[in-house]
PDB file of C-alpha atoms in Angstrom:
ATOM      1  CA  MET A  72      22.314  17.197  -5.390  1.00  0.00           C
ATOM      2  CA  LYS A  73      18.963  17.537  -7.177  1.00  0.00           C
ATOM      3  CA  MET A  74      19.177  13.890  -8.316  1.00  0.00           C
ATOM      4  CA  LEU A  75      19.944  12.793  -4.761  1.00  0.00           C
ATOM      5  CA  PHE A  76      16.995  14.757  -3.452  1.00  0.00           C
ATOM      6  CA  ARG A  77      14.643  13.130  -5.960  1.00  0.00           C
ATOM      7  CA  ALA A  78      15.970   9.698  -4.984  1.00  0.00           C
ATOM      8  CA  GLY A  79      15.251  10.445  -1.345  1.00  0.00           C
ATOM      9  CA  LEU A  80      11.662  11.313  -2.099  1.00  0.00           C
ATOM     10  CA  LEU A  81      11.238   8.180  -4.219  1.00  0.00           C
ATOM     11  CA  ALA A  82      12.556   6.093  -1.355  1.00  0.00           C
ATOM     12  CA  VAL A  83       9.725   7.116   0.912  1.00  0.00           C
ATOM     13  CA  GLY A  84       7.162   6.857  -1.878  1.00  0.00           C
ATOM     14  CA  LEU A  85       5.845  10.373  -1.446  1.00  0.00           C
ATOM     15  CA  THR A  86       4.819  13.337  -3.568  1.00  0.00           C
ATOM     16  CA  VAL A  87       4.762  16.510  -1.481  1.00  0.00           C
ATOM     17  CA  MET A  88       5.138  20.207  -2.136  1.00  0.00           C
ATOM     18  CA  LEU A  89       8.180  21.804  -0.558  1.00  0.00           C
ATOM     19  CA  PRO A  90       8.842  25.497   0.199  1.00  0.00           C
ATOM     20  CA  PRO A  91      11.632  27.382  -1.597  1.00  0.00           C
ATOM     21  CA  LEU A  92      15.003  25.683  -1.365  1.00  0.00           C
ATOM     22  CA  ALA A  93      17.079  28.741  -0.505  1.00  0.00           C
ATOM     23  CA  ALA A  94      19.395  28.254   2.473  1.00  0.00           C
ATOM     24  CA  GLN A  95      18.161  24.689   3.065  1.00  0.00           C
ATOM     25  CA  THR A  96      20.379  21.638   3.154  1.00  0.00           C
ATOM     26  CA  PHE A  97      19.372  18.374   1.539  1.00  0.00           C
ATOM     27  CA  ARG A  98      18.724  16.813   4.943  1.00  0.00           C
ATOM     28  CA  GLU A  99      16.546  19.727   5.991  1.00  0.00           C
ATOM     29  CA  ARG A 100      14.483  19.525   2.810  1.00  0.00           C
ATOM     30  CA  LEU A 101      14.070  15.770   3.109  1.00  0.00           C
ATOM     31  CA  GLN A 102      13.080  15.971   6.779  1.00  0.00           C
ATOM     32  CA  GLN A 103      10.610  18.716   5.946  1.00  0.00           C
ATOM     33  CA  ALA A 104       9.052  16.528   3.253  1.00  0.00           C
ATOM     34  CA  ARG A 105       8.775  13.602   5.640  1.00  0.00           C
ATOM     35  CA  GLU A 106       7.139  15.653   8.365  1.00  0.00           C
ATOM     36  CA  ALA A 107       4.690  17.181   5.888  1.00  0.00           C
ATOM     37  CA  SER A 108       3.783  13.754   4.544  1.00  0.00           C
ATOM     38  CA  ARG A 109       2.621  12.532   7.957  1.00  0.00           C
ATOM     39  CA  GLN A 110       0.037  15.297   8.299  1.00  0.00           C
ATOM     40  CA  PRO A 111      -3.502  15.291   6.924  1.00  0.00           C
ATOM     41  CA  ALA A 112      -3.804  17.053   3.593  1.00  0.00           C
ATOM     42  CA  ALA A 113      -4.675  20.748   3.715  1.00  0.00           C
ATOM     43  CA  ARG A 114      -7.372  20.080   1.111  1.00  0.00           C
ATOM     44  CA  ALA A 115      -9.622  17.041   1.158  1.00  0.00           C
ATOM     45  CA  PRO A 116      -9.416  14.857  -1.972  1.00  0.00           C
ATOM     46  CA  THR A 117     -11.797  15.844  -4.757  1.00  0.00           C
ATOM     47  CA  LEU A 118     -14.492  13.202  -5.216  1.00  0.00           C
ATOM     48  CA  PRO A 119     -16.883  12.352  -8.058  1.00  0.00           C
ATOM     49  CA  ALA A 120     -20.323  13.930  -8.047  1.00  0.00           C
ATOM     50  CA  GLY A 121     -22.588  12.431  -5.410  1.00  0.00           C
ATOM     51  CA  ALA A 122     -19.778  10.671  -3.532  1.00  0.00           C
ATOM     52  CA  SER A 123     -19.227  11.235   0.185  1.00  0.00           C
ATOM     53  CA  ALA A 124     -16.544  10.588   2.785  1.00  0.00           C
ATOM     54  CA  LEU A 125     -16.338   9.322   6.347  1.00  0.00           C
ATOM     55  CA  ARG A 126     -13.056  10.494   7.848  1.00  0.00           C
ATOM     56  CA  ASP A 127     -10.851   9.193  10.656  1.00  0.00           C
ATOM     57  CA  VAL A 128     -12.836   6.064  11.459  1.00  0.00           C
ATOM     58  CA  ALA A 129     -11.035   4.353  14.351  1.00  0.00           C
ATOM     59  CA  TYR A 130     -10.042   0.682  14.165  1.00  0.00           C
ATOM     60  CA  GLY A 131      -7.780   0.860  17.236  1.00  0.00           C
ATOM     61  CA  ASP A 132      -6.774   3.110  20.114  1.00  0.00           C
ATOM     62  CA  ASP A 133      -3.676   4.672  18.549  1.00  0.00           C
ATOM     63  CA  PRO A 134      -4.205   7.958  16.645  1.00  0.00           C
ATOM     64  CA  ARG A 135      -2.610   6.352  13.585  1.00  0.00           C
ATOM     65  CA  GLN A 136      -5.133   3.508  13.605  1.00  0.00           C
ATOM     66  CA  ARG A 137      -7.659   5.378  11.498  1.00  0.00           C
ATOM     67  CA  PHE A 138      -9.065   5.089   7.985  1.00  0.00           C
ATOM     68  CA  ASP A 139     -11.129   7.235   5.624  1.00  0.00           C
ATOM     69  CA  VAL A 140     -14.095   5.778   3.741  1.00  0.00           C
ATOM     70  CA  TYR A 141     -15.106   7.083   0.305  1.00  0.00           C
ATOM     71  CA  LEU A 142     -18.620   6.092  -0.677  1.00  0.00           C
ATOM     72  CA  PRO A 143     -20.173   6.087  -4.141  1.00  0.00           C
ATOM     73  CA  ALA A 144     -23.376   8.026  -4.700  1.00  0.00           C
ATOM     74  CA  GLN A 145     -25.662   5.039  -4.095  1.00  0.00           C
ATOM     75  CA  PRO A 146     -23.751   2.027  -2.763  1.00  0.00           C
ATOM     76  CA  ARG A 147     -25.591  -1.264  -3.084  1.00  0.00           C
ATOM     77  CA  ASN A 148     -23.838  -4.338  -1.714  1.00  0.00           C
ATOM     78  CA  ALA A 149     -20.687  -2.576  -2.888  1.00  0.00           C
ATOM     79  CA  PRO A 150     -17.312  -4.287  -3.230  1.00  0.00           C
ATOM     80  CA  ILE A 151     -14.539  -2.595  -1.251  1.00  0.00           C
ATOM     81  CA  LEU A 152     -10.952  -1.593  -2.054  1.00  0.00           C
ATOM     82  CA  LEU A 153      -8.825  -1.165   1.077  1.00  0.00           C
ATOM     83  CA  PHE A 154      -5.758   0.947   0.246  1.00  0.00           C
ATOM     84  CA  VAL A 155      -2.503   1.096   2.273  1.00  0.00           C
ATOM     85  CA  HIS A 156      -0.310   4.163   1.651  1.00  0.00           C
ATOM     86  CA  GLY A 157       3.447   4.131   1.180  1.00  0.00           C
ATOM     87  CA  GLY A 158       6.150   6.157   2.872  1.00  0.00           C
ATOM     88  CA  GLY A 159       9.132   3.984   3.735  1.00  0.00           C
ATOM     89  CA  TRP A 160       7.388   2.435   6.786  1.00  0.00           C
ATOM     90  CA  ALA A 161       8.015   5.747   8.611  1.00  0.00           C
ATOM     91  CA  ASN A 162       6.126   8.407   6.649  1.00  0.00           C
ATOM     92  CA  GLY A 163       2.978   9.071   4.684  1.00  0.00           C
ATOM     93  CA  ASN A 164      -0.696   9.570   5.338  1.00  0.00           C
ATOM     94  CA  LYS A 165      -3.949   8.138   4.058  1.00  0.00           C
ATOM     95  CA  ASP A 166      -4.821  11.291   2.097  1.00  0.00           C
ATOM     96  CA  ASN A 167      -1.397  12.226   0.700  1.00  0.00           C
ATOM     97  CA  PRO A 168      -1.438  13.544  -2.883  1.00  0.00           C
ATOM     98  CA  GLY A 169      -1.634  10.635  -5.301  1.00  0.00           C
ATOM     99  CA  VAL A 170      -3.349   8.263  -2.885  1.00  0.00           C
ATOM    100  CA  VAL A 171      -7.082   8.873  -3.322  1.00  0.00           C
ATOM    101  CA  GLU A 172      -8.280  11.156  -6.114  1.00  0.00           C
ATOM    102  CA  ASN A 173      -7.621   9.194  -9.310  1.00  0.00           C
ATOM    103  CA  LYS A 174      -8.635   5.896  -7.712  1.00  0.00           C
ATOM    104  CA  ALA A 175     -11.828   7.429  -6.353  1.00  0.00           C
ATOM    105  CA  ALA A 176     -12.578   9.023  -9.722  1.00  0.00           C
ATOM    106  CA  TYR A 177     -12.295   5.644 -11.430  1.00  0.00           C
ATOM    107  CA  TRP A 178     -13.792   3.126  -8.989  1.00  0.00           C
ATOM    108  CA  LEU A 179     -16.450   5.090  -7.083  1.00  0.00           C
ATOM    109  CA  PRO A 180     -18.610   5.687 -10.200  1.00  0.00           C
ATOM    110  CA  LYS A 181     -18.408   1.935 -10.815  1.00  0.00           C
ATOM    111  CA  GLY A 182     -20.075   1.367  -7.443  1.00  0.00           C
ATOM    112  CA  TYR A 183     -17.013   0.496  -5.362  1.00  0.00           C
ATOM    113  CA  ILE A 184     -16.231   1.747  -1.874  1.00  0.00           C
ATOM    114  CA  LEU A 185     -12.654   2.970  -1.398  1.00  0.00           C
ATOM    115  CA  VAL A 186     -11.088   2.881   2.075  1.00  0.00           C
ATOM    116  CA  SER A 187      -7.671   4.459   2.689  1.00  0.00           C
ATOM    117  CA  THR A 188      -5.993   3.454   5.937  1.00  0.00           C
ATOM    118  CA  ASN A 189      -3.201   4.700   8.149  1.00  0.00           C
ATOM    119  CA  TYR A 190      -1.105   2.480  10.412  1.00  0.00           C
ATOM    120  CA  ARG A 191       1.458   2.960  13.161  1.00  0.00           C
ATOM    121  CA  MET A 192       4.908   3.751  11.844  1.00  0.00           C
ATOM    122  CA  ARG A 193       8.627   3.491  12.434  1.00  0.00           C
ATOM    123  CA  PRO A 194      10.544   4.035  14.613  1.00  0.00           C
ATOM    124  CA  ASP A 195       7.965   2.834  17.134  1.00  0.00           C
ATOM    125  CA  THR A 196       6.281   0.065  15.138  1.00  0.00           C
ATOM    126  CA  ALA A 197       8.090  -2.651  13.166  1.00  0.00           C
ATOM    127  CA  PRO A 198       6.803  -3.742   9.739  1.00  0.00           C
ATOM    128  CA  LEU A 199       5.319  -6.993  11.050  1.00  0.00           C
ATOM    129  CA  ASP A 200       3.199  -5.053  13.548  1.00  0.00           C
ATOM    130  CA  GLN A 201       2.309  -2.560  10.831  1.00  0.00           C
ATOM    131  CA  ALA A 202       0.962  -5.512   8.837  1.00  0.00           C
ATOM    132  CA  ARG A 203      -1.033  -6.486  11.914  1.00  0.00           C
ATOM    133  CA  ASP A 204      -2.532  -2.985  11.838  1.00  0.00           C
ATOM    134  CA  VAL A 205      -3.528  -3.521   8.199  1.00  0.00           C
ATOM    135  CA  ALA A 206      -5.138  -6.824   9.169  1.00  0.00           C
ATOM    136  CA  ARG A 207      -7.031  -5.072  11.988  1.00  0.00           C
ATOM    137  CA  ALA A 208      -8.205  -2.426   9.541  1.00  0.00           C
ATOM    138  CA  LEU A 209      -9.374  -5.215   7.227  1.00  0.00           C
ATOM    139  CA  ALA A 210     -11.361  -6.814  10.052  1.00  0.00           C
ATOM    140  CA  ASP A 211     -12.961  -3.492  10.976  1.00  0.00           C
ATOM    141  CA  VAL A 212     -13.843  -2.693   7.359  1.00  0.00           C
ATOM    142  CA  GLN A 213     -15.524  -6.086   7.065  1.00  0.00           C
ATOM    143  CA  ARG A 214     -17.418  -5.525  10.315  1.00  0.00           C
ATOM    144  CA  ARG A 215     -18.622  -2.054   9.317  1.00  0.00           C
ATOM    145  CA  ALA A 216     -19.342  -2.808   5.660  1.00  0.00           C
ATOM    146  CA  PRO A 217     -23.128  -3.294   6.118  1.00  0.00           C
ATOM    147  CA  GLU A 218     -23.323   0.239   7.626  1.00  0.00           C
ATOM    148  CA  TRP A 219     -22.061   1.572   4.279  1.00  0.00           C
ATOM    149  CA  ASN A 220     -24.171  -0.785   2.112  1.00  0.00           C
ATOM    150  CA  GLY A 221     -20.931  -2.588   1.382  1.00  0.00           C
ATOM    151  CA  ASP A 222     -20.272  -6.294   0.928  1.00  0.00           C
ATOM    152  CA  ALA A 223     -18.073  -7.613   3.738  1.00  0.00           C
ATOM    153  CA  SER A 224     -17.268 -10.721   1.717  1.00  0.00           C
ATOM    154  CA  ARG A 225     -15.779  -8.696  -1.167  1.00  0.00           C
ATOM    155  CA  VAL A 226     -12.792  -6.743   0.131  1.00  0.00           C
ATOM    156  CA  LEU A 227      -9.547  -6.498  -1.821  1.00  0.00           C
ATOM    157  CA  LEU A 228      -6.294  -5.051  -0.449  1.00  0.00           C
ATOM    158  CA  MET A 229      -4.230  -2.584  -2.465  1.00  0.00           C
ATOM    159  CA  GLY A 230      -1.079  -0.742  -1.422  1.00  0.00           C
ATOM    160  CA  HIS A 231       1.831   1.282  -2.758  1.00  0.00           C
ATOM    161  CA  SER A 232       5.537   1.030  -1.884  1.00  0.00           C
ATOM    162  CA  ALA A 233       5.790   0.200   1.846  1.00  0.00           C
ATOM    163  CA  GLY A 234       2.008  -0.200   1.819  1.00  0.00           C
ATOM    164  CA  ALA A 235       2.339  -2.688  -1.040  1.00  0.00           C
ATOM    165  CA  HIS A 236       4.712  -4.743   1.115  1.00  0.00           C
ATOM    166  CA  LEU A 237       2.269  -4.672   4.056  1.00  0.00           C
ATOM    167  CA  ALA A 238      -0.724  -5.614   1.906  1.00  0.00           C
ATOM    168  CA  ALA A 239       1.240  -8.459   0.319  1.00  0.00           C
ATOM    169  CA  LEU A 240       2.346  -9.712   3.734  1.00  0.00           C
ATOM    170  CA  VAL A 241      -1.266  -9.848   4.946  1.00  0.00           C
ATOM    171  CA  GLY A 242      -2.283 -11.596   1.723  1.00  0.00           C
ATOM    172  CA  ALA A 243       0.568 -14.095   1.983  1.00  0.00           C
ATOM    173  CA  SER A 244       0.113 -15.005   5.647  1.00  0.00           C
ATOM    174  CA  SER A 245      -3.384 -16.120   6.600  1.00  0.00           C
ATOM    175  CA  ALA A 246      -2.198 -16.112  10.234  1.00  0.00           C
ATOM    176  CA  LEU A 247      -2.187 -12.306  10.176  1.00  0.00           C
ATOM    177  CA  TRP A 248      -5.775 -11.773   9.108  1.00  0.00           C
ATOM    178  CA  ARG A 249      -7.059 -14.712  11.162  1.00  0.00           C
ATOM    179  CA  GLU A 250      -5.318 -13.337  14.262  1.00  0.00           C
ATOM    180  CA  ALA A 251      -7.059  -9.992  13.669  1.00  0.00           C
ATOM    181  CA  GLY A 252     -10.473 -11.650  13.436  1.00  0.00           C
ATOM    182  CA  ALA A 253     -10.828 -10.836   9.747  1.00  0.00           C
ATOM    183  CA  LYS A 254     -12.183 -12.947   6.953  1.00  0.00           C
ATOM    184  CA  GLU A 255     -10.058 -13.785   3.942  1.00  0.00           C
ATOM    185  CA  PRO A 256      -9.581 -10.829   1.589  1.00  0.00           C
ATOM    186  CA  ARG A 257     -10.385 -11.513  -2.052  1.00  0.00           C
ATOM    187  CA  GLY A 258      -6.931 -10.566  -3.320  1.00  0.00           C
ATOM    188  CA  VAL A 259      -4.076  -8.068  -3.253  1.00  0.00           C
ATOM    189  CA  VAL A 260      -2.836  -5.456  -5.727  1.00  0.00           C
ATOM    190  CA  SER A 261       0.764  -4.604  -4.836  1.00  0.00           C
ATOM    191  CA  LEU A 262       1.941  -1.355  -6.429  1.00  0.00           C
ATOM    192  CA  ASP A 263       5.727  -1.424  -6.838  1.00  0.00           C
ATOM    193  CA  SER A 264       7.088  -3.040  -3.697  1.00  0.00           C
ATOM    194  CA  GLY A 265      10.817  -3.716  -3.568  1.00  0.00           C
ATOM    195  CA  ALA A 266      10.502  -5.696  -0.333  1.00  0.00           C
ATOM    196  CA  LEU A 267       8.576  -8.828  -1.258  1.00  0.00           C
ATOM    197  CA  ASP A 268      11.631 -10.924  -0.383  1.00  0.00           C
ATOM    198  CA  VAL A 269      13.008  -9.024   2.592  1.00  0.00           C
ATOM    199  CA  PRO A 270      16.174 -11.130   3.205  1.00  0.00           C
ATOM    200  CA  LEU A 271      17.096 -10.735  -0.472  1.00  0.00           C
ATOM    201  CA  THR A 272      16.471  -6.989  -0.299  1.00  0.00           C
ATOM    202  CA  MET A 273      18.639  -6.704   2.804  1.00  0.00           C
ATOM    203  CA  GLU A 274      21.607  -8.394   1.118  1.00  0.00           C
ATOM    204  CA  ASN A 275      22.259  -5.250  -0.891  1.00  0.00           C
ATOM    205  CA  PRO A 276      19.482  -2.729  -0.323  1.00  0.00           C
ATOM    206  CA  PRO A 277      19.326   0.046  -2.924  1.00  0.00           C
ATOM    207  CA  LEU A 278      18.651   2.538  -0.123  1.00  0.00           C
ATOM    208  CA  ARG A 279      20.437   1.039   2.872  1.00  0.00           C
ATOM    209  CA  ARG A 280      19.448   3.552   5.531  1.00  0.00           C
ATOM    210  CA  LEU A 281      15.770   3.299   4.557  1.00  0.00           C
ATOM    211  CA  TYR A 282      15.701  -0.499   4.709  1.00  0.00           C
ATOM    212  CA  ASP A 283      17.929  -0.788   7.772  1.00  0.00           C
ATOM    213  CA  THR A 284      15.646   1.611   9.625  1.00  0.00           C
ATOM    214  CA  ALA A 285      12.573  -0.327   8.546  1.00  0.00           C
ATOM    215  CA  PHE A 286      13.721  -3.927   9.030  1.00  0.00           C
ATOM    216  CA  GLY A 287      16.693  -3.732  11.396  1.00  0.00           C
ATOM    217  CA  ARG A 288      19.640  -6.111  11.254  1.00  0.00           C
ATOM    218  CA  ASN A 289      18.087  -9.307  12.654  1.00  0.00           C
ATOM    219  CA  PRO A 290      17.604 -11.924   9.879  1.00  0.00           C
ATOM    220  CA  THR A 291      14.840 -13.599  11.884  1.00  0.00           C
ATOM    221  CA  ASP A 292      12.841 -10.369  11.715  1.00  0.00           C
ATOM    222  CA  TRP A 293      13.474 -10.170   7.964  1.00  0.00           C
ATOM    223  CA  VAL A 294      11.951 -13.609   7.400  1.00  0.00           C
ATOM    224  CA  ALA A 295       8.951 -12.877   9.637  1.00  0.00           C
ATOM    225  CA  ALA A 296       8.166  -9.716   7.632  1.00  0.00           C
ATOM    226  CA  SER A 297       8.865 -11.200   4.198  1.00  0.00           C
ATOM    227  CA  PRO A 298       5.841 -11.976   1.990  1.00  0.00           C
ATOM    228  CA  TYR A 299       7.923 -14.449  -0.028  1.00  0.00           C
ATOM    229  CA  HIS A 300       8.925 -16.424   3.059  1.00  0.00           C
ATOM    230  CA  GLN A 301       5.463 -16.279   4.650  1.00  0.00           C
ATOM    231  CA  LEU A 302       3.715 -17.416   1.468  1.00  0.00           C
ATOM    232  CA  THR A 303       1.580 -20.543   1.991  1.00  0.00           C
ATOM    233  CA  ARG A 304      -1.179 -22.435   0.205  1.00  0.00           C
ATOM    234  CA  ASP A 305      -3.641 -20.236   2.105  1.00  0.00           C
ATOM    235  CA  ALA A 306      -2.349 -17.078   0.391  1.00  0.00           C
ATOM    236  CA  VAL A 307      -4.735 -15.023  -1.710  1.00  0.00           C
ATOM    237  CA  SER A 308      -4.281 -14.168  -5.372  1.00  0.00           C
ATOM    238  CA  MET A 309      -2.080 -11.153  -6.036  1.00  0.00           C
ATOM    239  CA  LEU A 310      -1.169  -8.769  -8.821  1.00  0.00           C
ATOM    240  CA  PHE A 311       2.325  -7.289  -8.598  1.00  0.00           C
ATOM    241  CA  VAL A 312       2.531  -4.025 -10.518  1.00  0.00           C
ATOM    242  CA  CYS A 313       6.192  -3.093 -10.878  1.00  0.00           C
ATOM    243  CA  SER A 314       8.147  -0.215 -12.366  1.00  0.00           C
ATOM    244  CA  SER A 315      10.372  -1.561 -15.144  1.00  0.00           C
ATOM    245  CA  ARG A 316      12.676   1.378 -14.409  1.00  0.00           C
ATOM    246  CA  ARG A 317      13.728  -0.210 -11.102  1.00  0.00           C
ATOM    247  CA  ARG A 318      15.978  -3.228 -10.701  1.00  0.00           C
ATOM    248  CA  ASP A 319      14.326  -4.808  -7.653  1.00  0.00           C
ATOM    249  CA  ALA A 320      10.520  -4.762  -7.943  1.00  0.00           C
ATOM    250  CA  CYS A 321       9.806  -6.863 -11.062  1.00  0.00           C
ATOM    251  CA  PRO A 322      12.248  -9.724 -10.256  1.00  0.00           C
ATOM    252  CA  GLN A 323      10.805 -10.052  -6.756  1.00  0.00           C
ATOM    253  CA  GLY A 324       7.266 -10.057  -8.149  1.00  0.00           C
ATOM    254  CA  ARG A 325       8.202 -12.824 -10.607  1.00  0.00           C
ATOM    255  CA  ALA A 326       9.763 -14.852  -7.786  1.00  0.00           C
ATOM    256  CA  MET A 327       6.484 -14.566  -5.844  1.00  0.00           C
ATOM    257  CA  VAL A 328       4.569 -15.774  -8.885  1.00  0.00           C
ATOM    258  CA  GLU A 329       6.861 -18.801  -9.304  1.00  0.00           C
ATOM    259  CA  LYS A 330       6.645 -19.828  -5.657  1.00  0.00           C
ATOM    260  CA  ALA A 331       2.876 -19.298  -5.632  1.00  0.00           C
ATOM    261  CA  ARG A 332       2.560 -21.552  -8.679  1.00  0.00           C
ATOM    262  CA  THR A 333       4.118 -24.436  -6.733  1.00  0.00           C
ATOM    263  CA  LEU A 334       1.532 -23.837  -4.012  1.00  0.00           C
ATOM    264  CA  GLY A 335      -1.424 -23.658  -6.389  1.00  0.00           C
ATOM    265  CA  VAL A 336      -2.077 -19.935  -5.827  1.00  0.00           C
ATOM    266  CA  ALA A 337      -2.718 -17.663  -8.820  1.00  0.00           C
ATOM    267  CA  MET A 338      -0.476 -14.597  -8.991  1.00  0.00           C
ATOM    268  CA  GLU A 339       0.745 -12.390 -11.815  1.00  0.00           C
ATOM    269  CA  VAL A 340       3.174  -9.554 -12.580  1.00  0.00           C
ATOM    270  CA  LEU A 341       2.319  -6.367 -14.471  1.00  0.00           C
ATOM    271  CA  PRO A 342       5.474  -4.404 -15.437  1.00  0.00           C
ATOM    272  CA  GLN A 343       4.935  -0.730 -16.290  1.00  0.00           C
ATOM    273  CA  ASP A 344       7.237   1.872 -17.796  1.00  0.00           C
ATOM    274  CA  LEU A 345       6.380   4.321 -15.012  1.00  0.00           C
ATOM    275  CA  SER A 346       8.324   5.744 -12.092  1.00  0.00           C
ATOM    276  CA  HIS A 347       7.766   4.483  -8.568  1.00  0.00           C
ATOM    277  CA  ALA A 348       5.538   7.477  -7.781  1.00  0.00           C
ATOM    278  CA  GLU A 349       3.680   7.307 -11.106  1.00  0.00           C
ATOM    279  CA  VAL A 350       2.682   3.676 -10.525  1.00  0.00           C
ATOM    280  CA  ASN A 351       0.575   4.967  -7.643  1.00  0.00           C
ATOM    281  CA  ARG A 352      -0.417   8.423  -8.856  1.00  0.00           C
ATOM    282  CA  GLU A 353      -1.542   7.422 -12.358  1.00  0.00           C
ATOM    283  CA  LEU A 354      -3.661   4.448 -11.356  1.00  0.00           C
ATOM    284  CA  GLY A 355      -7.225   5.461 -12.169  1.00  0.00           C
ATOM    285  CA  LEU A 356      -6.343   7.740 -15.070  1.00  0.00           C
ATOM    286  CA  PRO A 357      -7.534   6.546 -18.510  1.00  0.00           C
ATOM    287  CA  SER A 358      -4.872   4.072 -19.656  1.00  0.00           C
ATOM    288  CA  ASP A 359      -4.211   0.441 -20.495  1.00  0.00           C
ATOM    289  CA  TYR A 360      -2.495   0.247 -17.104  1.00  0.00           C
ATOM    290  CA  THR A 361      -5.669   1.193 -15.232  1.00  0.00           C
ATOM    291  CA  LYS A 362      -7.701  -1.223 -17.384  1.00  0.00           C
ATOM    292  CA  ALA A 363      -5.331  -4.086 -16.566  1.00  0.00           C
ATOM    293  CA  VAL A 364      -5.541  -3.456 -12.824  1.00  0.00           C
ATOM    294  CA  ASP A 365      -9.304  -3.072 -13.047  1.00  0.00           C
ATOM    295  CA  ALA A 366      -9.566  -6.415 -14.850  1.00  0.00           C
ATOM    296  CA  PHE A 367      -7.800  -8.093 -11.921  1.00  0.00           C
ATOM    297  CA  VAL A 368      -9.980  -6.251  -9.396  1.00  0.00           C
ATOM    298  CA  ARG A 369     -13.183  -7.245 -11.190  1.00  0.00           C
ATOM    299  CA  ARG A 370     -12.068 -10.861 -11.502  1.00  0.00           C
ATOM    300  CA  TYR A 371     -11.708 -11.210  -7.733  1.00  0.00           C
ATOM    301  CA  LEU A 372     -14.513  -8.915  -6.559  1.00  0.00           C
ATOM    302  CA  GLN A 373     -17.304 -10.332  -8.717  1.00  0.00           C
TER     303      GLN A 373
END
């Protein structure tokens, strides 16, 4: 039962604190974790000295269409990282544990702005429309960047789990960001998505209820929400970080790289011996992993 519970939490890409387990069923504990994950954190993320935050900036009318902006001490024409949280397309929040602190600690002192965005979620909003929310957030970040002494022309998307899928979909399909009125992002860092090829994932999903709830049973919808199938010559460069402990993420990343090569788009895969949650949580800590991601970020945000 404990192994099953851990698998459920991994599926939604969350790290949350649960109350004592006495007299609780697995379903009750999992539902409690999901509900907690959708709420703002009780404690704001700790930031480096001199950094500041702008919270709940609206990019749309829905309460979920909000992002937080983390500013370095003295931003000057600052490049911007726009982060999309995970949570199985139905859970999660822009300030969940593991989303902000280590990334802010690493990139804010280097002069970057970090933006962490929410988006509308399942069951009300399908993944393709969630990607449209990410594209709208991108457009709004670009529009507001001068207010923060940021550089609107240097914005890179980054996401984890479901958020990695959404960021990759926006990076693969120029129609999404053009439709939102955005300019081309500089690149995408996808942190351990197992849904880069959605039809392939749906053939034998490792967590069927999760993926069925997210993508439904219509193959046309699968293709429309699949970064692999929406990939064109207009796609941006991407880095696919993948947990080598999973069977789905690295092969799908390599397939994206191969297809992108035929289209003349530079993409690469970075396997890591980390869990699904650790791929997100440990980014920004001192490590060769963080250095490798930072090298990609610097290459495309120079």
